[in-house]
Coordinates of C-alpha atoms in Angstrom, one line a residue:
M1 CA 0.2 0.0 -0.2
R2 CA 1.1 3.6 -0.2
P3 CA 0.0 6.7 1.0
A4 CA -3.3 8.5 -0.6
G5 CA -3.1 10.2 -3.7
R6 CA -0.1 8.2 -4.7
G7 CA -0.5 5.3 -7.3
D8 CA 1.2 1.5 -7.1
L9 CA 4.5 2.8 -8.9
D10 CA 4.7 6.1 -7.3
S11 CA 8.0 5.5 -5.4
L12 CA 10.0 7.8 -3.9
Y13 CA 13.0 7.1 -4.6
F14 CA 12.5 4.1 -7.7
S15 CA 11.6 5.2 -11.3
Y16 CA 9.8 2.0 -12.5
P17 CA 10.0 1.4 -16.2
I18 CA 7.0 -0.1 -18.3
F19 CA 7.8 -2.7 -20.6
P20 CA 5.8 -3.7 -23.4
S21 CA 4.6 -7.0 -24.8
P22 CA 6.8 -8.2 -27.5
E23 CA 5.8 -8.2 -31.0
H24 CA 5.0 -11.5 -32.3
G25 CA 6.8 -10.8 -35.9
A26 CA 8.5 -13.2 -37.9
T27 CA 11.6 -14.0 -35.9
F28 CA 9.2 -14.5 -33.1
A29 CA 10.5 -17.3 -31.3
R30 CA 7.8 -20.1 -30.3
E31 CA 10.3 -23.1 -29.0
T32 CA 13.4 -22.8 -26.2
P33 CA 15.3 -25.5 -24.6
V34 CA 14.1 -23.6 -21.1
A35 CA 11.0 -21.8 -20.5
I36 CA 11.1 -19.7 -17.1
V37 CA 7.7 -18.1 -16.1
G38 CA 8.7 -15.3 -13.6
A39 CA 11.3 -12.7 -13.8
G40 CA 11.9 -11.8 -10.6
P41 CA 15.7 -12.6 -9.0
V42 CA 15.2 -16.5 -9.0
G43 CA 14.3 -16.4 -12.8
L44 CA 16.5 -14.4 -13.7
T45 CA 19.3 -16.0 -11.5
A46 CA 18.1 -19.5 -13.4
A47 CA 18.3 -17.7 -16.9
L48 CA 21.4 -16.2 -16.5
T49 CA 23.1 -19.2 -15.1
L50 CA 21.9 -21.1 -18.2
A51 CA 22.8 -18.7 -20.4
R52 CA 26.8 -18.5 -18.9
F53 CA 27.1 -22.3 -19.7
G54 CA 25.6 -21.4 -23.6
V55 CA 21.7 -22.5 -22.9
R56 CA 19.1 -20.2 -24.8
S57 CA 15.6 -19.6 -22.1
I58 CA 12.7 -17.5 -22.9
V59 CA 11.5 -15.7 -19.6
L60 CA 7.9 -15.7 -18.7
E61 CA 6.8 -12.6 -16.5
K62 CA 3.1 -11.8 -16.4
K63 CA 3.4 -7.8 -15.1
S64 CA 5.1 -5.2 -17.3
T65 CA 7.7 -4.2 -14.5
F66 CA 9.6 -4.8 -11.7
N67 CA 7.8 -5.8 -8.4
D68 CA 6.7 -2.9 -6.3
G69 CA 6.8 -2.1 -2.8
S70 CA 8.5 -3.5 0.0
R71 CA 9.6 -6.8 -0.5
A72 CA 13.3 -8.5 0.0
I73 CA 16.5 -6.3 1.0
C74 CA 18.8 -8.8 2.7
V75 CA 21.6 -10.1 0.2
S76 CA 24.0 -13.0 1.3
R77 CA 27.1 -13.3 0.7
S78 CA 26.8 -16.4 -0.7
S79 CA 24.2 -14.6 -3.4
F80 CA 26.5 -12.3 -4.1
H81 CA 29.1 -15.0 -5.4
I82 CA 26.5 -16.3 -7.6
F83 CA 25.7 -12.8 -9.1
D84 CA 29.3 -12.5 -9.2
R85 CA 29.6 -15.7 -11.3
L86 CA 26.5 -14.4 -13.5
G87 CA 28.9 -11.3 -14.2
A88 CA 26.0 -9.1 -12.5
V89 CA 27.6 -8.3 -9.3
G90 CA 28.7 -4.6 -10.1
P91 CA 26.6 -2.8 -9.8
F92 CA 25.5 -4.2 -6.6
L93 CA 28.6 -3.4 -4.8
E94 CA 28.6 0.4 -5.9
K95 CA 24.7 0.5 -4.9
A96 CA 23.9 -2.0 -1.5
L97 CA 25.1 -1.6 1.7
G98 CA 27.4 -4.0 3.7
W99 CA 27.0 -4.9 7.0
T100 CA 28.4 -7.5 9.7
T101 CA 27.1 -7.2 12.9
G102 CA 23.0 -6.7 14.7
R103 CA 22.2 -5.4 17.9
S104 CA 18.9 -6.4 20.3
F105 CA 17.6 -4.7 22.9
Y106 CA 15.1 -5.7 25.4
R107 CA 12.9 -2.8 27.3
G108 CA 15.0 -0.4 25.8
R109 CA 18.4 -2.1 27.2
Q110 CA 20.5 -3.4 24.6
F111 CA 21.8 -7.1 25.8
L112 CA 23.0 -8.4 22.6
E113 CA 25.8 -7.8 19.7
F114 CA 26.5 -10.1 17.3
H115 CA 28.9 -10.3 14.4
M116 CA 28.5 -12.5 11.7
P117 CA 32.1 -14.0 10.3
H118 CA 34.1 -12.2 8.1
D119 CA 37.8 -12.2 7.5
A120 CA 40.3 -10.7 5.1
H121 CA 40.3 -13.9 2.9
E122 CA 36.5 -13.0 2.2
K123 CA 35.4 -11.5 -1.1
F124 CA 32.3 -10.1 0.2
M125 CA 30.6 -8.8 3.3
P126 CA 28.4 -11.5 5.0
M127 CA 25.1 -9.3 4.2
Y128 CA 24.2 -6.7 2.3
N129 CA 21.2 -4.8 1.9
L130 CA 19.5 -3.6 -1.2
Q131 CA 15.8 -2.9 -2.2
Q132 CA 14.5 -6.1 -4.4
Q133 CA 13.6 -3.5 -7.2
Y134 CA 17.4 -2.5 -7.5
I135 CA 18.0 -6.8 -7.4
E136 CA 15.6 -6.9 -10.2
Q137 CA 16.7 -4.1 -12.2
Y138 CA 20.6 -5.3 -12.0
L139 CA 20.1 -8.9 -13.0
F140 CA 17.4 -7.9 -15.7
E141 CA 19.9 -5.3 -17.0
A142 CA 22.6 -8.4 -17.3
A143 CA 19.8 -10.7 -19.2
R144 CA 19.0 -7.8 -21.5
A145 CA 22.6 -7.6 -22.8
C146 CA 22.3 -11.4 -23.1
R147 CA 21.3 -12.6 -26.1
L148 CA 20.6 -16.3 -25.0
V149 CA 17.6 -14.4 -22.6
D150 CA 14.7 -13.6 -24.0
I151 CA 12.4 -11.8 -21.4
R152 CA 8.7 -11.4 -22.7
W153 CA 7.2 -8.5 -20.3
A154 CA 3.1 -8.4 -19.7
S155 CA 2.8 -12.3 -20.9
E156 CA 0.9 -14.9 -18.9
A157 CA 1.5 -18.4 -18.9
T158 CA -2.3 -19.6 -19.0
A159 CA -2.1 -23.3 -19.4
V160 CA 1.5 -25.9 -19.1
R161 CA 1.1 -29.6 -20.2
D162 CA 3.0 -32.1 -20.7
T163 CA 4.2 -34.0 -24.4
S164 CA 6.3 -36.6 -25.1
D165 CA 9.4 -34.3 -24.7
G166 CA 9.0 -31.0 -23.2
V167 CA 6.5 -29.1 -22.5
E168 CA 3.9 -26.7 -23.9
I169 CA 2.8 -23.3 -22.4
N170 CA 0.0 -21.5 -23.7
V171 CA 0.7 -17.5 -23.6
D172 CA -1.6 -14.6 -23.5
D173 CA 0.1 -11.1 -24.3
A174 CA -1.2 -7.6 -25.5
N175 CA -0.5 -8.6 -29.2
G176 CA -2.1 -12.2 -28.9
A177 CA -2.4 -15.8 -27.8
Y178 CA 0.3 -18.4 -28.6
V179 CA 1.8 -21.8 -27.6
L180 CA 5.6 -22.2 -26.1
K181 CA 7.1 -25.3 -26.4
A182 CA 10.0 -26.1 -24.3
D183 CA 12.1 -29.0 -23.3
Y184 CA 11.7 -28.1 -19.8
L185 CA 9.7 -25.2 -17.5
L186 CA 11.3 -23.6 -14.5
A187 CA 8.2 -22.0 -12.5
A188 CA 9.7 -18.9 -10.8
D189 CA 6.4 -17.5 -10.1
G190 CA 6.6 -16.9 -6.3
A191 CA 4.1 -18.0 -3.7
R192 CA 1.2 -18.0 -5.5
S193 CA 2.7 -19.8 -8.1
A194 CA 0.1 -19.9 -11.3
V195 CA 2.3 -23.2 -12.5
R196 CA 2.0 -25.1 -9.4
A197 CA -1.9 -24.7 -9.3
M198 CA -1.6 -25.3 -12.9
R199 CA 0.2 -28.8 -11.8
G200 CA -2.3 -29.5 -9.1
L201 CA 0.3 -29.2 -6.8
R202 CA 0.3 -28.0 -2.8
L203 CA 2.8 -26.4 -0.5
K204 CA 2.5 -28.0 2.9
G205 CA 4.0 -27.4 6.0
E206 CA 3.0 -24.9 8.9
N207 CA 1.3 -21.4 9.4
F208 CA 2.3 -19.4 12.5
E209 CA 0.3 -16.7 14.4
G210 CA 2.9 -13.9 14.1
R211 CA 1.9 -10.8 12.2
Y212 CA 3.9 -8.1 10.8
V213 CA 3.0 -4.7 9.4
I214 CA 6.2 -4.0 7.3
V215 CA 7.0 -0.2 6.6
D216 CA 9.7 1.5 4.3
V217 CA 10.1 4.8 5.6
R218 CA 12.4 7.6 3.9
M219 CA 14.4 9.5 6.4
A220 CA 17.5 11.3 6.9
H221 CA 18.5 8.8 10.4
D222 CA 22.2 8.9 11.2
Y223 CA 22.5 5.4 12.5
P224 CA 24.9 2.5 11.0
T225 CA 24.0 -0.6 8.6
I226 CA 23.3 -2.2 11.7
R227 CA 20.4 -4.8 12.5
R228 CA 18.3 -3.6 15.0
A229 CA 15.4 -5.9 17.0
L230 CA 13.6 -4.4 19.8
F231 CA 12.0 -6.2 22.4
D232 CA 9.0 -5.3 24.4
P233 CA 9.5 -1.8 23.4
A234 CA 7.3 1.0 24.9
C235 CA 6.6 1.8 21.3
N236 CA 5.0 -1.5 20.5
P237 CA 4.9 -3.2 23.9
G238 CA 4.7 -7.0 24.3
G239 CA 5.9 -7.3 20.3
T240 CA 9.0 -6.6 18.7
V241 CA 10.4 -4.5 16.3
L242 CA 13.2 -4.8 13.2
I243 CA 14.8 -1.6 11.9
H244 CA 17.2 -2.0 8.8
R245 CA 18.8 1.0 6.6
Q246 CA 18.5 0.3 3.2
P247 CA 19.8 2.4 0.2
D248 CA 18.5 6.1 -0.9
D249 CA 17.8 7.0 2.9
I250 CA 15.2 4.2 3.3
W251 CA 14.4 2.7 6.1
R252 CA 12.9 -0.8 6.7
I253 CA 10.7 -1.2 9.8
D254 CA 8.3 -4.2 10.9
Y255 CA 6.4 -4.2 13.8
Q256 CA 4.7 -7.3 15.6
L257 CA 0.9 -7.2 15.7
K258 CA -0.4 -8.0 19.1
P259 CA -3.0 -11.3 19.1
G260 CA -6.7 -10.5 17.4
E261 CA -5.4 -7.0 16.6
S262 CA -7.1 -6.6 13.1
A263 CA -4.9 -6.6 10.3
E264 CA -7.2 -4.3 8.4
D265 CA -7.4 -1.3 10.9
A266 CA -3.2 -2.3 11.4
L267 CA -2.8 -0.7 7.4
L268 CA -4.8 2.0 7.5
E269 CA -2.4 4.9 6.9
S270 CA -3.0 6.6 10.3
R271 CA -2.4 4.0 12.1
V272 CA 0.6 3.4 10.4
R273 CA 2.1 6.7 10.7
A274 CA 0.8 7.0 14.8
K275 CA 2.9 3.4 15.0
I276 CA 6.1 5.1 13.0
A277 CA 6.1 8.0 14.8
A278 CA 5.9 5.7 17.8
I279 CA 9.2 4.2 17.0
L280 CA 11.2 6.7 15.7
G281 CA 10.8 8.6 18.9
E282 CA 12.2 5.7 20.4
I283 CA 15.3 5.3 18.3
G284 CA 15.3 8.8 18.4
H285 CA 14.8 10.1 15.2
Q286 CA 13.3 13.8 15.7
G287 CA 13.6 14.8 12.1
A288 CA 11.4 14.9 8.9
W289 CA 10.2 11.4 7.9
E290 CA 8.0 10.2 4.5
L291 CA 6.1 7.0 4.0
E292 CA 7.1 4.9 1.1
W293 CA 4.9 2.0 1.3
W294 CA 3.6 -1.1 3.6
S295 CA 1.9 -4.2 3.9
V296 CA 1.1 -6.7 6.8
Y297 CA 3.3 -10.5 6.7
N298 CA 2.6 -13.5 8.0
A299 CA 5.4 -16.6 8.7
N300 CA 4.9 -19.5 7.6
T301 CA 7.1 -23.0 6.6
L302 CA 5.7 -24.0 3.7
L303 CA 7.0 -26.4 1.0
L304 CA 6.6 -29.0 -1.9
D305 CA 6.8 -32.6 -1.6
D306 CA 9.3 -32.5 -4.8
Y307 CA 10.8 -29.9 -6.7
R308 CA 10.1 -31.6 -9.6
D309 CA 7.7 -32.8 -11.5
G310 CA 8.4 -34.3 -14.8
R311 CA 9.9 -31.8 -17.3
V312 CA 8.5 -28.9 -14.6
F313 CA 10.6 -27.5 -11.9
F314 CA 10.1 -25.1 -8.9
I315 CA 12.1 -22.7 -7.5
G316 CA 12.2 -19.9 -5.2
D317 CA 8.8 -19.4 -3.5
S318 CA 6.8 -21.2 -5.8
A319 CA 8.9 -24.4 -4.3
H320 CA 9.2 -23.3 -0.8
I321 CA 8.0 -20.3 1.7
V322 CA 9.6 -19.3 5.2
P323 CA 10.1 -16.7 7.4
I324 CA 11.6 -13.6 7.0
F325 CA 13.9 -13.9 10.1
G326 CA 17.2 -14.5 9.3
V327 CA 16.7 -13.6 5.7
R328 CA 16.9 -16.5 3.5
G329 CA 14.0 -16.4 1.1
L330 CA 15.5 -14.7 -1.3
N331 CA 18.8 -16.0 -0.7
N332 CA 17.6 -19.6 -0.4
G333 CA 15.6 -18.8 -4.0
V334 CA 18.8 -17.6 -5.7
A335 CA 21.1 -20.6 -4.8
D336 CA 17.8 -23.1 -6.1
G337 CA 18.2 -20.8 -9.5
E338 CA 21.7 -21.8 -9.6
N339 CA 22.0 -24.9 -8.5
I340 CA 18.8 -26.4 -11.1
G341 CA 20.4 -24.1 -14.2
W342 CA 24.0 -25.6 -14.3
K343 CA 22.6 -29.1 -14.0
L344 CA 19.7 -28.6 -16.4
A345 CA 22.7 -26.9 -18.5
K346 CA 24.5 -30.1 -18.6
V347 CA 21.5 -32.4 -19.5
I348 CA 20.8 -30.3 -22.2
N349 CA 24.3 -30.1 -23.8
R350 CA 24.4 -33.6 -23.5
E351 CA 27.3 -33.6 -20.9
A352 CA 25.3 -35.6 -18.4
G353 CA 21.9 -38.3 -18.2
D354 CA 18.6 -37.0 -17.0
R355 CA 19.5 -38.5 -13.4
L356 CA 21.8 -35.4 -12.8
L357 CA 18.1 -33.5 -12.3
D358 CA 16.9 -35.7 -10.0
S359 CA 19.6 -34.5 -7.1
Y360 CA 17.7 -31.2 -7.6
T361 CA 15.4 -32.0 -4.9
P362 CA 17.3 -33.4 -2.4
E363 CA 20.1 -30.7 -2.1
R364 CA 17.4 -27.7 -2.3
R365 CA 14.5 -29.1 -0.4
G366 CA 17.0 -30.1 2.2
A367 CA 18.5 -26.9 2.1
T368 CA 14.7 -25.4 3.1
F369 CA 14.5 -28.0 5.7
D370 CA 17.8 -26.2 6.9
V371 CA 16.3 -22.7 6.5
F372 CA 12.8 -24.3 8.6
A373 CA 15.5 -25.7 11.6
N374 CA 16.8 -22.4 11.6
A375 CA 13.9 -19.8 11.4
V376 CA 11.4 -21.6 13.4
K377 CA 13.9 -20.8 16.2
S378 CA 13.9 -17.7 15.3
T379 CA 10.4 -17.2 14.6
R380 CA 9.0 -18.5 17.9
F381 CA 11.6 -16.5 19.7
M382 CA 10.4 -13.2 17.8
T383 CA 6.4 -14.2 17.9
P384 CA 6.3 -16.5 20.6
P385 CA 3.2 -18.9 19.8
T386 CA 1.6 -19.6 23.1
R387 CA 1.6 -17.9 26.6
G388 CA 4.3 -20.5 27.7
F389 CA 6.5 -19.7 25.3
T390 CA 6.0 -16.0 25.7
I391 CA 7.0 -16.8 29.4
L392 CA 10.1 -18.6 28.6
R393 CA 11.6 -15.8 26.1
D394 CA 11.0 -13.0 28.1
A395 CA 12.9 -14.8 31.1
A396 CA 15.7 -15.1 28.6
L397 CA 15.7 -11.6 27.6
S398 CA 15.4 -10.3 31.5
L399 CA 18.8 -13.0 32.1
A400 CA 20.4 -11.6 28.8
L401 CA 20.5 -8.1 30.4
S402 CA 22.9 -9.4 33.1
E403 CA 24.2 -12.7 31.4
G404 CA 25.9 -12.7 28.2
F405 CA 25.3 -15.9 27.2
A406 CA 21.8 -15.9 27.8
G407 CA 21.8 -13.0 24.6
A408 CA 22.5 -16.5 22.3
F409 CA 19.0 -17.2 22.1
A410 CA 18.0 -14.3 20.1
N411 CA 20.9 -14.7 17.3
P412 CA 18.6 -14.5 14.3
R413 CA 21.3 -17.0 12.5
Q414 CA 22.0 -15.8 9.7
M415 CA 22.2 -17.4 5.9
A416 CA 24.6 -19.6 5.3
P417 CA 25.0 -21.7 2.5
F418 CA 24.0 -25.5 2.9
T419 CA 25.9 -28.4 2.9
Y420 CA 25.4 -31.0 0.7
A421 CA 26.4 -33.8 2.6
Q422 CA 23.7 -36.2 1.9
S423 CA 23.1 -35.2 -2.0
P424 CA 23.4 -38.3 -4.0
I425 CA 25.9 -36.7 -6.0
T426 CA 28.0 -35.4 -3.4
E427 CA 31.1 -38.3 -2.8
Q428 CA 31.2 -39.7 0.7
C429 CA 34.7 -40.0 1.0
A430 CA 36.9 -39.0 4.3
P431 CA 35.5 -37.0 6.3
A432 CA 37.5 -33.1 5.9
P433 CA 39.5 -32.9 8.9
D434 CA 38.8 -30.6 11.5
G435 CA 38.0 -27.1 10.4
G436 CA 38.0 -28.5 6.8
A437 CA 35.9 -28.1 4.1
A438 CA 33.3 -31.0 3.8
P439 CA 32.3 -32.7 0.8
G440 CA 29.0 -30.8 -0.1
A441 CA 30.2 -27.7 1.7
V442 CA 30.7 -24.4 -0.3
A443 CA 34.7 -24.0 -1.0
P444 CA 36.1 -21.3 1.6
N445 CA 37.4 -18.4 -0.8
V446 CA 41.4 -17.9 0.0
R447 CA 42.6 -14.2 -0.5
L448 CA 45.8 -15.0 -3.0
A449 CA 49.6 -13.2 -2.6
D450 CA 48.5 -10.8 -5.6
G451 CA 45.2 -9.7 -3.7
T452 CA 43.0 -11.5 -5.8
S453 CA 40.8 -14.2 -4.9
L454 CA 41.0 -18.4 -5.6
C455 CA 37.0 -18.3 -6.5
D456 CA 37.8 -16.9 -9.4
R457 CA 40.4 -18.7 -10.7
Y458 CA 37.7 -22.0 -10.8
A459 CA 36.3 -23.3 -14.2
R460 CA 33.1 -22.1 -15.1
G461 CA 31.9 -26.3 -14.7
F462 CA 33.9 -28.4 -12.5
T463 CA 37.6 -27.7 -11.4
L464 CA 40.6 -30.1 -9.9
L465 CA 42.3 -28.7 -6.8
S466 CA 45.1 -30.6 -6.4
F467 CA 47.4 -29.9 -4.0
G468 CA 51.0 -31.0 -5.4
A469 CA 51.2 -33.1 -8.5
P470 CA 51.1 -36.7 -8.0
E471 CA 52.0 -39.2 -10.5
G472 CA 49.2 -39.4 -13.1
I473 CA 47.9 -36.5 -12.6
E474 CA 47.9 -35.5 -16.5
R475 CA 45.7 -38.8 -17.0
A476 CA 43.2 -37.7 -14.5
I477 CA 43.1 -34.4 -15.9
A478 CA 42.4 -35.5 -19.5
S479 CA 39.7 -37.6 -18.4
L480 CA 38.2 -35.0 -16.3
S481 CA 38.4 -32.6 -19.7
A482 CA 37.1 -35.1 -21.1
L483 CA 33.7 -35.3 -19.5
D484 CA 33.3 -31.6 -19.0
N485 CA 34.2 -29.2 -21.6
D486 CA 34.1 -26.5 -19.0
F487 CA 36.7 -28.4 -16.6
D488 CA 39.9 -27.2 -15.5
A489 CA 42.8 -28.1 -12.9
I490 CA 44.3 -25.9 -10.4
I491 CA 47.4 -27.4 -8.8
V492 CA 48.9 -25.5 -5.5
N493 CA 52.2 -26.2 -4.8
P494 CA 53.3 -28.1 -7.8
E495 CA 56.6 -30.1 -7.3
R496 CA 56.5 -29.7 -11.6
Q497 CA 54.7 -28.3 -13.9
V498 CA 51.6 -30.1 -15.1
A499 CA 50.3 -29.4 -18.8
G500 CA 46.6 -28.4 -18.8
A501 CA 46.3 -27.0 -15.1
L502 CA 46.9 -23.8 -14.0
S503 CA 49.9 -23.8 -10.7
L504 CA 49.5 -21.9 -7.6
A505 CA 52.1 -20.7 -5.5
D506 CA 51.1 -21.1 -1.7
P507 CA 54.2 -20.4 0.4
G508 CA 52.5 -19.4 3.6
Q509 CA 50.1 -22.6 3.1
E510 CA 47.3 -20.2 3.3
I511 CA 45.0 -22.6 0.4
A512 CA 45.8 -26.1 2.3
A513 CA 45.0 -24.1 6.1
R514 CA 41.3 -22.8 4.7
F515 CA 40.5 -26.4 2.9
G516 CA 42.3 -28.2 6.0
A517 CA 43.9 -30.2 2.7
E518 CA 47.3 -32.2 2.5
A519 CA 50.0 -32.7 0.2
G520 CA 48.9 -35.3 -2.2
E521 CA 45.3 -34.7 -2.0
A522 CA 42.9 -33.7 -4.6
I523 CA 39.3 -32.1 -4.0
L524 CA 36.6 -31.6 -6.7
I525 CA 34.5 -28.4 -7.0
R526 CA 31.3 -28.1 -8.6
P527 CA 30.3 -25.0 -11.2
D528 CA 28.3 -23.8 -8.1
H529 CA 31.8 -24.0 -5.8
H530 CA 29.9 -26.7 -3.4
L531 CA 32.4 -29.7 -3.1
A532 CA 31.9 -32.7 -4.8
G533 CA 34.5 -34.8 -3.1
R534 CA 37.8 -34.9 -1.7
W535 CA 40.6 -37.7 -1.4
R536 CA 43.4 -38.6 -0.1
G537 CA 45.5 -40.5 -2.7
A538 CA 44.2 -42.0 -5.5
A539 CA 44.1 -38.4 -6.4
G540 CA 44.2 -39.5 -10.5
E541 CA 41.6 -42.2 -10.5
A542 CA 38.8 -41.2 -7.8
P543 CA 37.9 -37.5 -8.9
V544 CA 37.3 -39.0 -12.8
A545 CA 35.2 -42.0 -11.5
A546 CA 33.4 -39.7 -9.3
L547 CA 32.6 -37.1 -12.1
S548 CA 31.8 -39.9 -14.0
R549 CA 29.2 -41.1 -11.3
L550 CA 27.8 -37.2 -10.7
L551 CA 27.0 -37.0 -14.6
A552 CA 25.6 -40.2 -15.3
V553 CA 27.3 -40.7 -18.2

C-alpha cells in the first residue's frame, strides 16, 4: 500500500520502467530449450546461469515492470558470489550497503551484539541491504545484455501441458495468444505460483500466528547499517520491532501486531503513521520522514513434496516459503536458480544424463529444511506462539541483560550456504579434518598473495584442486576434461609443471589451511562452488570416477 494520492508505482526513490509485450514478428521464437515463468530475482538467476553455459531461455513475466513495494532487502554473501559468477555483481556492489553486525534491545536496554563471520579472505561482506527493485533491475540489465535470454514482459502463462519430449505453455499477451514449446519449464512465479496451481500441487507445512506490518520510510537518520531488534519496546509493548537501513535513505521497519489485532485496521494509513512516529521517537529520530510503502506479513514454513514434476521444476517461493527471520527467502531462491541452472545446462548440452536433475530436489529441499530448522527457532523467539513460550522468551531476555550467554537465544541465525552432505551426487569419501571444507560444503575463499580471490580462478564447470602434482595427474586431467567441456585444474605448490593446469604458489599454506588439506590431496569443486568430493591418495583415479558417476554418463 502507498499513501493516499500516490499510485502503485509512485515511489519516493525508484523509477519503474514499463515494458511492452513483445511483437509477434517473423523472428518471434515459439520454441526454446528452457522456459521460465517469472522474471524476479530467482527466475533471472536461473536464466543467466543457463546462459553462462550457452543455453537459451525465454522468460515469461505477467507484469510489465519490476516488483513494486517493500519486498526482500537482505542479500547474503553466497548470493553475491552467485551474481559474481553471472557477471552481474558490479552494480550490486556500487549500490548495496554491506553489514556484519546486529544489536538487540529489551525494554530499551541493549543485551546482544552479534557479528557474522568475516575475515580478510572473504571477497564479499556477510550481508548487504538492497531493495528488491534494484536486485531485479541489475539482473534484468545483465540478462538484457545477453543474447541467450529473451524476457517477455506482460506475458501470462495460462496453461501448461506435458508432451512426449517437453512441455507446451499457453501464453497470452497484448498482441495475442500463442503456444510456447520448451524442453523444460522452470516455475519461478512466486508464492502464489500459477504454474504450481496448474500442476495441481500444494505447499505443505506450518503457519505461524505472528504477524508483522512491514513499512518503508524515507528519512535522513544517522545510524550505521546495523540490524536492530527491539523486544517489548515502549513503542510496541509486548511485541517486537526490526529496523534495517537501505540505500537512498530508505529504512525498513517491521513491527509485530498483537494477537487478535485486526490487520485491516492496522493497515490504515493513520494507524501506520502513528505507529511509525512512536517507533522513531523510541530510537531518537527527531527529523522529518515520509511513508514509502507498507503491507502485512505472516510467517510460514511451507514447501512442496517434490521440486520436480516431470520436466517442470519449481524454484524460489513457488517451491517453498520461509519466514523472514534470518533473511533466507530470497537467498534460498537464488541458490535454487543456480543449482537447477547448471544441472539443466549439463543435460541439455549432453554432458550429463537425466539422473543429474534428480539431485535438485534432495539438495534444495534439504536446504529448505535446514532453513526451517533455524527460522522456526527465530520465529518462535520473535513471535512466541503461546503464553508459555512468551514467559520463557521474556525470562531469557531478562537474564540476558546481566548474563551475556543468554543473549545467544536472540541471535537470528543469519543465512549460511547449505552443505549437501547427503546429496546423491556428493561423494561419501573420507571426512574433512576439523575445520576443513567437507564434501557438499561451499568451497572457502582464499585471498591470494596478489590480492585476487581463489574463487575467481575456478572453471565455469568443474575444477580439480590438487595439492601437489602426484603421479598420474596428467591422465586424470585429460579424463576430466573429456567428461566436462568447461573443466579446469589448479595445482597448488606443484613439484613440477603440469600440462593443462594452472599452477598456484602458496608459500604460506593459506589455501591448504582454509581447506584443511594435505599434500597429495585432491578436491573436486562443482560449478556452484560446492565440493563434490575430496580424496587423500588415488588423486588421479578417484575424481574421474566421481565425476563420471555425478554426470551419470
